[in-house]
Short mmCIF file of C-alpha atoms in Angstrom, two decimals:
data_model
loop_
_atom_site.label_atom_id
_atom_site.label_comp_id
_atom_site.label_asym_id
_atom_site.label_seq_id
_atom_site.Cartn_x
_atom_site.Cartn_y
_atom_site.Cartn_z
CA MET A 1 0.00 0.00 0.00
CA GLU A 2 2.89 2.35 0.75
CA PHE A 3 4.32 1.77 -2.75
CA PHE A 4 0.92 2.56 -4.30
CA PHE A 5 0.56 5.74 -2.25
CA ASN A 6 4.11 6.94 -2.99
CA THR A 7 3.71 6.32 -6.73
CA TYR A 8 0.34 8.10 -6.73
CA ILE A 9 1.73 11.18 -4.96
CA GLN A 10 4.78 11.37 -7.24
CA MET A 11 2.62 11.05 -10.36
CA CYS A 12 0.28 13.78 -9.12
CA PHE A 13 3.24 16.11 -8.67
CA LEU A 14 4.58 15.19 -12.11
CA LEU A 15 1.24 16.14 -13.67
CA THR A 16 1.44 19.57 -11.94
CA PRO A 17 -2.35 19.93 -11.46
CA PHE A 18 -2.33 23.60 -10.50
CA PHE A 19 -0.30 24.52 -13.57
CA GLY A 20 -2.67 22.37 -15.65
CA VAL A 21 -5.68 24.18 -14.19
CA SER A 22 -4.15 27.57 -15.02
CA MET A 23 -3.40 26.57 -18.61
CA PHE A 24 -6.81 24.93 -19.02
CA LEU A 25 -8.63 28.06 -17.87
CA GLU A 26 -6.63 30.23 -20.26
CA MET A 27 -7.00 27.96 -23.28
CA SER A 28 -10.71 27.28 -22.72
CA SER A 29 -11.65 30.93 -22.27
CA GLY A 30 -14.68 31.74 -24.39
CA LEU A 31 -16.08 28.21 -24.22
CA SER A 32 -19.44 27.46 -22.67
CA HIS A 33 -19.58 25.58 -19.37
CA LYS A 34 -20.66 22.39 -21.18
CA ASP A 35 -17.91 22.64 -23.79
CA ARG A 36 -15.32 23.36 -21.10
CA ARG A 37 -16.32 20.23 -19.18
CA TRP A 38 -16.16 18.13 -22.35
CA ALA A 39 -12.69 19.56 -23.06
CA ALA A 40 -11.64 18.54 -19.53
CA VAL A 41 -12.81 14.96 -20.14
CA ARG A 42 -10.93 14.78 -23.46
CA CYS A 43 -7.78 16.19 -21.89
CA ALA A 44 -7.84 13.76 -18.94
CA SER A 45 -8.54 10.82 -21.26
CA ALA A 46 -5.54 11.76 -23.40
CA ILE A 47 -3.38 12.13 -20.28
CA LEU A 48 -4.29 8.60 -19.16
CA VAL A 49 -3.48 7.17 -22.60
CA PHE A 50 -0.11 8.94 -22.72
CA ILE A 51 0.74 7.85 -19.16
CA PHE A 52 0.22 4.15 -19.85
CA VAL A 53 1.85 4.21 -23.29
CA PHE A 54 5.07 5.69 -21.92
CA PHE A 55 4.97 3.54 -18.77
CA PHE A 56 4.50 0.19 -20.51
CA PHE A 57 6.55 0.74 -23.66
CA GLY A 58 9.65 2.27 -22.04
CA ARG A 59 11.49 -1.05 -21.67
CA PRO A 60 10.90 -2.26 -25.28
CA LEU A 61 12.04 1.13 -26.58
CA PHE A 62 15.20 1.00 -24.47
CA THR A 63 15.96 -2.50 -25.71
CA MET A 64 15.32 -1.60 -29.35
CA LEU A 65 17.54 1.49 -29.25
CA GLY A 66 20.21 -0.02 -26.99
CA ILE A 67 19.79 2.75 -24.42
CA THR A 68 20.98 1.99 -20.89
CA LEU A 69 18.76 2.74 -17.91
CA PRO A 70 21.37 4.90 -16.10
CA ALA A 71 21.87 7.02 -19.22
CA PHE A 72 18.14 7.58 -19.57
CA GLN A 73 17.74 8.33 -15.87
CA ILE A 74 20.34 11.07 -16.15
CA GLY A 75 18.77 12.47 -19.32
CA ALA A 76 15.18 12.28 -18.10
CA GLY A 77 16.08 13.72 -14.70
CA SER A 78 17.94 16.61 -16.34
CA THR A 79 14.96 17.35 -18.59
CA LEU A 80 12.55 17.28 -15.64
CA PHE A 81 14.90 19.50 -13.62
CA ILE A 82 15.12 22.11 -16.41
CA THR A 83 11.34 22.00 -16.94
CA SER A 84 10.76 22.50 -13.22
CA ILE A 85 13.17 25.44 -13.06
CA MET A 86 11.36 27.05 -16.00
CA MET A 87 8.07 26.62 -14.12
CA VAL A 88 9.54 28.24 -11.01
CA LEU A 89 10.77 31.18 -13.08
CA GLY A 90 7.52 31.41 -15.04
CA MET A 91 9.28 30.79 -18.36
CA ASN A 92 7.07 28.01 -19.71
CA ARG A 93 3.74 29.76 -19.92
CA ARG A 94 2.31 29.84 -23.40
CA ALA A 95 -0.07 32.35 -24.84
CA ALA A 96 -3.66 31.26 -24.70
CA PRO A 97 -5.51 31.07 -28.00
CA SER A 98 -7.85 33.89 -28.95
CA ASP A 99 -11.56 33.51 -28.37
CA SER A 100 -12.09 32.90 -32.06
CA ALA A 101 -9.48 30.14 -32.04
CA ALA A 102 -11.11 28.57 -29.01
CA HIS A 103 -14.30 28.11 -30.97
CA THR A 104 -12.64 26.32 -33.88
CA LYS A 105 -12.58 22.54 -34.18
CA ASP A 106 -8.90 22.42 -33.25
CA ASP A 107 -8.75 20.31 -30.10
CA PHE A 108 -6.43 22.11 -27.69
CA ALA A 109 -7.42 19.59 -24.98
CA VAL A 110 -5.17 16.88 -26.41
CA VAL A 111 -2.45 18.94 -28.10
CA PRO A 112 -0.92 21.09 -26.72
CA LEU A 113 -2.62 20.90 -23.30
CA ALA A 114 -2.38 17.17 -22.49
CA LEU A 115 0.84 16.80 -24.47
CA PRO A 116 3.30 18.45 -24.04
CA MET A 117 2.05 20.91 -21.39
CA ILE A 118 0.78 18.52 -18.70
CA VAL A 119 2.54 15.34 -19.82
CA GLY A 120 5.80 17.07 -20.71
CA PRO A 121 9.27 15.73 -21.55
CA GLY A 122 10.25 15.38 -17.90
CA THR A 123 7.08 13.46 -17.03
CA ILE A 124 7.55 11.21 -20.06
CA GLY A 125 11.12 10.49 -19.01
CA ALA A 126 10.10 9.67 -15.44
CA LEU A 127 7.35 7.32 -16.67
CA MET A 128 9.76 5.46 -18.95
CA VAL A 129 12.25 5.10 -16.11
CA TRP A 130 9.54 3.74 -13.81
CA GLY A 131 8.38 1.35 -16.53
CA THR A 132 11.87 -0.10 -16.65
CA GLU A 133 12.66 -0.03 -12.93
CA ILE A 134 9.36 -1.45 -11.65
CA THR A 135 9.28 -5.19 -12.26
CA GLY A 136 7.07 -8.01 -11.07
CA TRP A 137 3.34 -8.45 -11.57
CA GLY A 138 2.39 -7.15 -8.12
CA ALA A 139 4.51 -3.99 -8.27
CA ARG A 140 3.45 -3.16 -11.83
CA SER A 141 -0.22 -3.69 -10.92
CA GLN A 142 0.07 -1.32 -7.98
CA ALA A 143 1.93 1.22 -10.10
CA SER A 144 -0.70 0.98 -12.85
CA ALA A 145 -3.48 1.56 -10.33
CA ALA A 146 -1.62 4.54 -8.88
CA LEU A 147 -1.09 6.05 -12.33
CA PHE A 148 -4.76 5.54 -13.19
CA PHE A 149 -5.97 7.27 -10.03
CA ALA A 150 -3.49 10.12 -10.62
CA GLY A 151 -5.06 10.60 -14.04
CA VAL A 152 -8.55 10.54 -12.51
CA THR A 153 -7.39 13.10 -9.94
CA MET A 154 -6.24 15.33 -12.81
CA LEU A 155 -9.71 14.97 -14.34
CA GLY A 156 -11.20 16.17 -11.06
CA PHE A 157 -8.93 19.23 -11.04
CA LEU A 158 -9.88 20.13 -14.62
CA LEU A 159 -13.62 19.64 -14.04
CA LEU A 160 -13.41 21.85 -10.94
CA ALA A 161 -11.07 24.40 -12.58
CA GLU A 162 -13.55 27.29 -12.45
CA TRP A 163 -14.41 26.56 -8.81
CA ILE A 164 -10.71 26.24 -7.90
CA GLU A 165 -9.97 29.60 -9.53
CA LYS A 166 -12.79 31.28 -7.60
CA LEU A 167 -11.66 29.67 -4.34
CA LEU A 168 -7.92 30.30 -4.64
CA GLY A 169 -7.58 33.16 -7.10
CA ARG A 170 -5.10 33.35 -9.98
CA GLN A 171 -2.24 34.58 -7.80
CA LEU A 172 -2.47 31.68 -5.34
CA LEU A 173 -2.74 29.25 -8.26
CA LEU A 174 0.55 30.62 -9.57
CA ILE A 175 2.18 30.27 -6.14
CA LEU A 176 1.01 26.65 -5.82
CA THR A 177 2.35 25.92 -9.30
CA LYS A 178 5.78 27.22 -8.28
CA ILE A 179 5.75 25.20 -5.03
CA THR A 180 4.91 22.07 -7.03
CA ALA A 181 7.77 22.87 -9.39
CA LEU A 182 10.21 23.18 -6.47
CA ILE A 183 9.24 19.71 -5.25
CA LEU A 184 9.69 18.42 -8.81
CA THR A 185 13.27 19.73 -8.83
CA ALA A 186 13.99 17.49 -5.82
CA LEU A 187 12.41 14.49 -7.59
CA ALA A 188 14.45 15.26 -10.72
CA SER A 189 17.65 15.49 -8.69
CA GLN A 190 16.90 12.09 -7.14
CA ILE A 191 16.45 10.55 -10.60
CA ILE A 192 19.75 12.07 -11.78
CA PHE A 193 21.69 10.93 -8.69
CA THR A 194 20.27 7.41 -9.02
CA GLY A 195 21.32 7.34 -12.67
CA VAL A 196 24.84 8.52 -11.85
CA LYS A 197 25.11 5.96 -9.04
CA HIS A 198 24.06 3.12 -11.36
CA PHE A 199 26.29 4.41 -14.14
CA LEU A 200 29.34 4.26 -11.86
CA TRP A 201 28.56 0.62 -11.06
CA THR A 202 27.47 -0.63 -14.47
CA ASP A 203 26.31 0.70 -17.82
CA LEU A 204 24.77 -2.38 -19.43
CA PRO A 205 21.84 -2.27 -21.86
CA VAL A 206 18.41 -2.93 -20.37
CA LYS A 207 17.42 -6.59 -20.72
#
């Protein structure tokens, strides 16, 4: 149960829900309440698909490309660290589409909101590392359940985005986003240090 809870918490931080809420509110401005809720469902569904694709197909990709786990840990951790720093500094905010663009048939909920804004390069890297590190039917089942519930939690945040904004205000949302990003820098550092530690011991291809 502890493994499930830890994986769930880490995945929730990786998805940066408060940042996702901020971006969702900006990009869905001009939409009706019904259309905004439907966009939230599409976004969360896409997030779940991306999560499981990167989690389960990390090991085959490593094997096919001959990439070692320590090398990918260092690369993925570095990417997550840089992404987190950019979030802390407010450098990764993108302009929201105009109201006219919001009413077009272009589905912002999947791209670019779900990917690469919420499920960004650092999150993808962490998922692929977990998919390789976590072995055994029991552990992978618990991890899968944790990832699923993290995705459902993200759906809840998006569906309640308007209420969250009214409750917290835009400024507090920004502060919570930066706090989440600071915690992500620690997680990224841990991934990097683990990769360096394993690299010093061995650098064999994933089998």
